[in-house]
Amino acid sequence: MRVTIFGANGPTGRLLTGQALAAGHRVAAVTRRPDSFPLRHERLEVVGADVLDRDAVHAAVEKQDAVLSTLGVPAGKKPISTYSQGVANIIAAMRKHGVRRLAVVSSTGVDPRPYADAGILFNRVLLPYVTRVLGKTLYDDMRRMETLVRESDLDWTIVRPSGLYHLPSVTDYTIVEGHAEGRYTARADLAASLLALLDHDRHLRSTISVITTVDNPTLLQWIRREASGQAQVGAAHAGF
């Protein structure tokens, strides 16, 4: 297939690009920083473009078979609109050029719920703080993005990971429609789940959660490896 990946230069986007190429697809990897994109391949086109640039998005989507979005922006107090405005441009371009298949990465943080195994500190302190204070503007914009996707007439899937972390390879991850009882998602598994959506018609017009069930970090390990390392929530879809 001919696949366009927005947010291709982020941690998940790079993994997704590599997996898509390994699967035999032709990939247009869209990034604002094409010079820093590390992958090279005869079936790869690195497209220097901003998802907020309507004309550039149209050019990246034209003649493609599917669009996958792994957009990610830092959390902060200022209003965020990259997810909603970017996806609005993507949807408009797909409609114009007759591209039907769309999958976007959101986060379980848009619909936070207590976890049975998490304990009081996580459920009543950390989770509300991250989703309602530290990442409020980010998750608000993800909700707007999800609404735009659901209201479209495309063949869409919304993919919600939980707290993202690194594993060297894809695992036997779990996909659940709606909310899943699991706090962590390996980026390799998130990328693989997005790519797998191109192979079948399951989960069309659905919201799914992707959960990694092996080699999960402890909460302290996750904070040390991911949150403190990035110094920002949401930079790579660090969802809860």
PDB file of C-alpha atoms in Angstrom, residues 28-212:
ATOM      1  CA  ALA A  28       5.523   9.071   2.724  1.00  0.00           C
ATOM      2  CA  ALA A  29       6.950  10.125   6.102  1.00  0.00           C
ATOM      3  CA  VAL A  30       5.788  13.640   6.932  1.00  0.00           C
ATOM      4  CA  THR A  31       7.901  15.697   9.323  1.00  0.00           C
ATOM      5  CA  ARG A  32       8.704  19.352   9.911  1.00  0.00           C
ATOM      6  CA  ARG A  33      12.374  18.367  10.265  1.00  0.00           C
ATOM      7  CA  PRO A  34      13.199  16.172   7.266  1.00  0.00           C
ATOM      8  CA  ASP A  35      16.962  16.643   7.674  1.00  0.00           C
ATOM      9  CA  SER A  36      16.861  14.883  11.052  1.00  0.00           C
ATOM     10  CA  PHE A  37      14.822  11.890   9.877  1.00  0.00           C
ATOM     11  CA  PRO A  38      17.094   8.857  10.332  1.00  0.00           C
ATOM     12  CA  LEU A  39      15.596   6.325   7.911  1.00  0.00           C
ATOM     13  CA  ARG A  40      16.452   5.863   4.240  1.00  0.00           C
ATOM     14  CA  HIS A  41      14.836   3.384   1.856  1.00  0.00           C
ATOM     15  CA  GLU A  42      13.982   3.083  -1.831  1.00  0.00           C
ATOM     16  CA  ARG A  43      10.273   2.921  -0.927  1.00  0.00           C
ATOM     17  CA  LEU A  44      10.469   5.863   1.472  1.00  0.00           C
ATOM     18  CA  GLU A  45       9.761   9.503   0.658  1.00  0.00           C
ATOM     19  CA  VAL A  46      10.597  11.922   3.453  1.00  0.00           C
ATOM     20  CA  VAL A  47       8.231  14.870   3.120  1.00  0.00           C
ATOM     21  CA  GLY A  48       9.144  18.148   4.795  1.00  0.00           C
ATOM     22  CA  ALA A  49       5.787  19.616   5.755  1.00  0.00           C
ATOM     23  CA  ASP A  50       3.746  20.947   8.656  1.00  0.00           C
ATOM     24  CA  VAL A  51       0.398  19.293   9.349  1.00  0.00           C
ATOM     25  CA  LEU A  52      -1.026  22.796   9.902  1.00  0.00           C
ATOM     26  CA  ASP A  53      -0.162  23.730   6.302  1.00  0.00           C
ATOM     27  CA  ARG A  54      -3.294  22.816   4.368  1.00  0.00           C
ATOM     28  CA  ASP A  55      -1.663  22.743   0.926  1.00  0.00           C
ATOM     29  CA  ALA A  56       1.260  20.650   2.144  1.00  0.00           C
ATOM     30  CA  VAL A  57      -1.112  18.124   3.721  1.00  0.00           C
ATOM     31  CA  HIS A  58      -3.071  17.823   0.478  1.00  0.00           C
ATOM     32  CA  ALA A  59       0.140  17.133  -1.432  1.00  0.00           C
ATOM     33  CA  ALA A  60       1.207  14.470   1.090  1.00  0.00           C
ATOM     34  CA  VAL A  61      -2.161  12.672   0.946  1.00  0.00           C
ATOM     35  CA  GLU A  62      -2.788  12.735  -2.810  1.00  0.00           C
ATOM     36  CA  LYS A  63      -2.552   9.319  -4.525  1.00  0.00           C
ATOM     37  CA  GLN A  64      -2.151   7.447  -1.219  1.00  0.00           C
ATOM     38  CA  ASP A  65      -4.122   4.430   0.018  1.00  0.00           C
ATOM     39  CA  ALA A  66      -4.126   5.161   3.749  1.00  0.00           C
ATOM     40  CA  VAL A  67      -3.126   7.790   6.302  1.00  0.00           C
ATOM     41  CA  LEU A  68      -1.721   7.067   9.785  1.00  0.00           C
ATOM     42  CA  SER A  69      -1.215   9.852  12.325  1.00  0.00           C
ATOM     43  CA  THR A  70       1.200   9.638  15.242  1.00  0.00           C
ATOM     44  CA  LEU A  71       1.201  13.383  15.863  1.00  0.00           C
ATOM     45  CA  GLY A  72       2.577  14.419  19.237  1.00  0.00           C
ATOM     46  CA  VAL A  73       3.138  17.809  20.863  1.00  0.00           C
ATOM     47  CA  PRO A  74       4.391  18.847  24.327  1.00  0.00           C
ATOM     48  CA  ALA A  75       1.885  19.464  27.062  1.00  0.00           C
ATOM     49  CA  GLY A  76       1.693  22.946  28.509  1.00  0.00           C
ATOM     50  CA  LYS A  77      -0.590  25.602  29.919  1.00  0.00           C
ATOM     51  CA  LYS A  78      -1.116  27.353  26.593  1.00  0.00           C
ATOM     52  CA  PRO A  79      -3.965  26.202  24.340  1.00  0.00           C
ATOM     53  CA  ILE A  80      -3.054  23.357  21.983  1.00  0.00           C
ATOM     54  CA  SER A  81      -4.661  22.935  18.567  1.00  0.00           C
ATOM     55  CA  THR A  82      -2.200  20.802  16.601  1.00  0.00           C
ATOM     56  CA  TYR A  83      -4.203  17.596  16.922  1.00  0.00           C
ATOM     57  CA  SER A  84      -7.572  19.059  15.936  1.00  0.00           C
ATOM     58  CA  GLN A  85      -6.366  21.478  13.274  1.00  0.00           C
ATOM     59  CA  GLY A  86      -3.945  18.956  11.842  1.00  0.00           C
ATOM     60  CA  VAL A  87      -6.541  16.203  11.625  1.00  0.00           C
ATOM     61  CA  ALA A  88      -9.055  18.652  10.145  1.00  0.00           C
ATOM     62  CA  ASN A  89      -6.549  19.293   7.333  1.00  0.00           C
ATOM     63  CA  ILE A  90      -5.925  15.560   6.940  1.00  0.00           C
ATOM     64  CA  ILE A  91      -9.637  14.745   6.717  1.00  0.00           C
ATOM     65  CA  ALA A  92     -10.231  17.507   4.158  1.00  0.00           C
ATOM     66  CA  ALA A  93      -7.346  16.252   2.037  1.00  0.00           C
ATOM     67  CA  MET A  94      -8.527  12.645   2.231  1.00  0.00           C
ATOM     68  CA  ARG A  95     -12.023  13.615   1.164  1.00  0.00           C
ATOM     69  CA  LYS A  96     -10.723  15.634  -1.761  1.00  0.00           C
ATOM     70  CA  HIS A  97      -8.404  12.896  -3.017  1.00  0.00           C
ATOM     71  CA  GLY A  98     -10.668   9.917  -2.317  1.00  0.00           C
ATOM     72  CA  VAL A  99      -8.493   8.319   0.381  1.00  0.00           C
ATOM     73  CA  ARG A 100     -10.642   6.317   2.796  1.00  0.00           C
ATOM     74  CA  ARG A 101      -8.508   4.622   5.497  1.00  0.00           C
ATOM     75  CA  LEU A 102      -7.471   6.736   8.467  1.00  0.00           C
ATOM     76  CA  ALA A 103      -6.034   5.775  11.842  1.00  0.00           C
ATOM     77  CA  VAL A 104      -5.020   8.341  14.465  1.00  0.00           C
ATOM     78  CA  VAL A 105      -3.211   7.963  17.766  1.00  0.00           C
ATOM     79  CA  SER A 106      -4.970   9.556  20.723  1.00  0.00           C
ATOM     80  CA  SER A 107      -4.560   8.551  24.380  1.00  0.00           C
ATOM     81  CA  THR A 108      -6.403   6.861  27.207  1.00  0.00           C
ATOM     82  CA  GLY A 109      -5.937  10.203  28.971  1.00  0.00           C
ATOM     83  CA  VAL A 110      -8.881  11.655  27.043  1.00  0.00           C
ATOM     84  CA  ASP A 111     -11.191   9.384  29.047  1.00  0.00           C
ATOM     85  CA  PRO A 112      -9.334   8.724  32.309  1.00  0.00           C
ATOM     86  CA  ARG A 113     -10.703   6.017  34.587  1.00  0.00           C
ATOM     87  CA  PRO A 114      -9.369   4.397  37.762  1.00  0.00           C
ATOM     88  CA  TYR A 115      -7.349   1.207  37.326  1.00  0.00           C
ATOM     89  CA  ALA A 116      -8.097  -1.748  39.584  1.00  0.00           C
ATOM     90  CA  ASP A 117      -4.420  -2.483  40.247  1.00  0.00           C
ATOM     91  CA  ALA A 118      -3.151   1.085  40.483  1.00  0.00           C
ATOM     92  CA  GLY A 119      -3.836   2.106  44.059  1.00  0.00           C
ATOM     93  CA  ILE A 120      -5.007   5.335  45.644  1.00  0.00           C
ATOM     94  CA  LEU A 121      -1.909   7.420  44.833  1.00  0.00           C
ATOM     95  CA  PHE A 122      -2.162   6.732  41.120  1.00  0.00           C
ATOM     96  CA  ASN A 123      -5.944   6.839  40.770  1.00  0.00           C
ATOM     97  CA  ARG A 124      -6.746   9.790  43.025  1.00  0.00           C
ATOM     98  CA  VAL A 125      -3.609  11.913  42.777  1.00  0.00           C
ATOM     99  CA  LEU A 126      -1.365  11.252  39.782  1.00  0.00           C
ATOM    100  CA  LEU A 127      -4.023  10.414  37.188  1.00  0.00           C
ATOM    101  CA  PRO A 128      -6.217  13.482  37.900  1.00  0.00           C
ATOM    102  CA  TYR A 129      -3.170  15.764  38.052  1.00  0.00           C
ATOM    103  CA  VAL A 130      -1.792  14.621  34.713  1.00  0.00           C
ATOM    104  CA  THR A 131      -5.113  14.588  32.844  1.00  0.00           C
ATOM    105  CA  ARG A 132      -6.826  17.617  34.395  1.00  0.00           C
ATOM    106  CA  VAL A 133      -3.912  19.932  35.192  1.00  0.00           C
ATOM    107  CA  LEU A 134      -0.533  19.148  33.610  1.00  0.00           C
ATOM    108  CA  GLY A 135      -1.943  17.791  30.349  1.00  0.00           C
ATOM    109  CA  LYS A 136      -5.348  19.500  30.304  1.00  0.00           C
ATOM    110  CA  THR A 137      -4.909  21.522  27.110  1.00  0.00           C
ATOM    111  CA  LEU A 138      -3.327  18.542  25.343  1.00  0.00           C
ATOM    112  CA  TYR A 139      -6.136  16.134  26.197  1.00  0.00           C
ATOM    113  CA  ASP A 140      -8.774  18.774  25.428  1.00  0.00           C
ATOM    114  CA  ASP A 141      -7.382  19.039  21.912  1.00  0.00           C
ATOM    115  CA  MET A 142      -7.181  15.257  21.546  1.00  0.00           C
ATOM    116  CA  ARG A 143     -10.901  15.143  22.389  1.00  0.00           C
ATOM    117  CA  ARG A 144     -11.592  17.703  19.667  1.00  0.00           C
ATOM    118  CA  MET A 145      -9.536  15.591  17.277  1.00  0.00           C
ATOM    119  CA  GLU A 146     -11.483  12.467  18.158  1.00  0.00           C
ATOM    120  CA  THR A 147     -14.787  14.275  17.586  1.00  0.00           C
ATOM    121  CA  LEU A 148     -13.670  15.391  14.118  1.00  0.00           C
ATOM    122  CA  VAL A 149     -12.606  11.863  13.235  1.00  0.00           C
ATOM    123  CA  ARG A 150     -15.870  10.299  14.453  1.00  0.00           C
ATOM    124  CA  GLU A 151     -17.961  12.845  12.567  1.00  0.00           C
ATOM    125  CA  SER A 152     -16.129  12.166   9.311  1.00  0.00           C
ATOM    126  CA  ASP A 153     -17.390   9.751   6.663  1.00  0.00           C
ATOM    127  CA  LEU A 154     -14.006   8.034   6.407  1.00  0.00           C
ATOM    128  CA  ASP A 155     -13.018   4.484   7.359  1.00  0.00           C
ATOM    129  CA  TRP A 156     -11.439   5.580  10.608  1.00  0.00           C
ATOM    130  CA  THR A 157      -9.986   4.038  13.734  1.00  0.00           C
ATOM    131  CA  ILE A 158      -8.938   5.924  16.866  1.00  0.00           C
ATOM    132  CA  VAL A 159      -6.082   4.197  18.694  1.00  0.00           C
ATOM    133  CA  ARG A 160      -5.556   4.941  22.384  1.00  0.00           C
ATOM    134  CA  PRO A 161      -2.315   3.816  24.050  1.00  0.00           C
ATOM    135  CA  SER A 162      -1.658   4.110  27.755  1.00  0.00           C
ATOM    136  CA  GLY A 163       1.666   5.154  29.300  1.00  0.00           C
ATOM    137  CA  LEU A 164       4.235   4.676  26.565  1.00  0.00           C
ATOM    138  CA  TYR A 165       7.615   3.052  27.091  1.00  0.00           C
ATOM    139  CA  HIS A 166      10.350   1.396  25.045  1.00  0.00           C
ATOM    140  CA  LEU A 167      10.770  -2.277  24.276  1.00  0.00           C
ATOM    141  CA  PRO A 168      13.183  -3.546  21.613  1.00  0.00           C
ATOM    142  CA  SER A 169      10.597  -5.557  19.672  1.00  0.00           C
ATOM    143  CA  VAL A 170       6.886  -6.143  19.179  1.00  0.00           C
ATOM    144  CA  THR A 171       5.135  -8.311  21.777  1.00  0.00           C
ATOM    145  CA  ASP A 172       1.880 -10.232  21.843  1.00  0.00           C
ATOM    146  CA  TYR A 173      -0.019  -7.051  22.677  1.00  0.00           C
ATOM    147  CA  THR A 174      -3.730  -6.804  23.438  1.00  0.00           C
ATOM    148  CA  ILE A 175      -6.341  -4.761  21.558  1.00  0.00           C
ATOM    149  CA  VAL A 176      -9.648  -3.942  23.227  1.00  0.00           C
ATOM    150  CA  GLU A 177     -12.477  -1.885  21.768  1.00  0.00           C
ATOM    151  CA  GLY A 178     -13.142   0.965  24.168  1.00  0.00           C
ATOM    152  CA  HIS A 179     -11.406   1.150  27.543  1.00  0.00           C
ATOM    153  CA  ALA A 180      -8.794  -1.439  28.508  1.00  0.00           C
ATOM    154  CA  GLU A 181      -7.626  -2.330  31.997  1.00  0.00           C
ATOM    155  CA  GLY A 182      -3.929  -1.779  31.405  1.00  0.00           C
ATOM    156  CA  ARG A 183      -1.616   1.138  32.178  1.00  0.00           C
ATOM    157  CA  TYR A 184       1.241   0.705  29.713  1.00  0.00           C
ATOM    158  CA  THR A 185       1.843   0.406  25.975  1.00  0.00           C
ATOM    159  CA  ALA A 186       5.184  -0.284  24.311  1.00  0.00           C
ATOM    160  CA  ARG A 187       5.804   2.036  21.382  1.00  0.00           C
ATOM    161  CA  ALA A 188       6.736  -0.916  19.192  1.00  0.00           C
ATOM    162  CA  ASP A 189       3.331  -2.459  19.938  1.00  0.00           C
ATOM    163  CA  LEU A 190       1.522   0.805  19.236  1.00  0.00           C
ATOM    164  CA  ALA A 191       3.249   1.054  15.865  1.00  0.00           C
ATOM    165  CA  ALA A 192       2.464  -2.579  15.071  1.00  0.00           C
ATOM    166  CA  SER A 193      -1.200  -2.146  15.977  1.00  0.00           C
ATOM    167  CA  LEU A 194      -1.507   0.828  13.634  1.00  0.00           C
ATOM    168  CA  LEU A 195       0.125  -1.060  10.801  1.00  0.00           C
ATOM    169  CA  ALA A 196      -2.071  -4.129  11.380  1.00  0.00           C
ATOM    170  CA  LEU A 197      -5.174  -2.012  10.799  1.00  0.00           C
ATOM    171  CA  LEU A 198      -4.246  -1.838   7.123  1.00  0.00           C
ATOM    172  CA  ASP A 199      -4.521  -5.616   6.757  1.00  0.00           C
ATOM    173  CA  HIS A 200      -8.176  -6.088   7.702  1.00  0.00           C
ATOM    174  CA  ASP A 201     -11.521  -4.337   8.125  1.00  0.00           C
ATOM    175  CA  ARG A 202     -11.856  -4.995  11.852  1.00  0.00           C
ATOM    176  CA  HIS A 203     -12.144  -1.959  14.108  1.00  0.00           C
ATOM    177  CA  LEU A 204     -13.540   0.286  11.372  1.00  0.00           C
ATOM    178  CA  ARG A 205     -15.230   3.346  12.885  1.00  0.00           C
ATOM    179  CA  SER A 206     -14.126   2.204  16.342  1.00  0.00           C
ATOM    180  CA  THR A 207     -11.999   3.413  19.231  1.00  0.00           C
ATOM    181  CA  ILE A 208      -9.505   0.824  20.415  1.00  0.00           C
ATOM    182  CA  SER A 209      -7.036   0.588  23.287  1.00  0.00           C
ATOM    183  CA  VAL A 210      -3.613  -1.039  22.840  1.00  0.00           C
ATOM    184  CA  ILE A 211      -2.070  -2.647  25.901  1.00  0.00           C
ATOM    185  CA  THR A 212       1.292  -4.330  26.391  1.00  0.00           C
TER     186      THR A 212
END
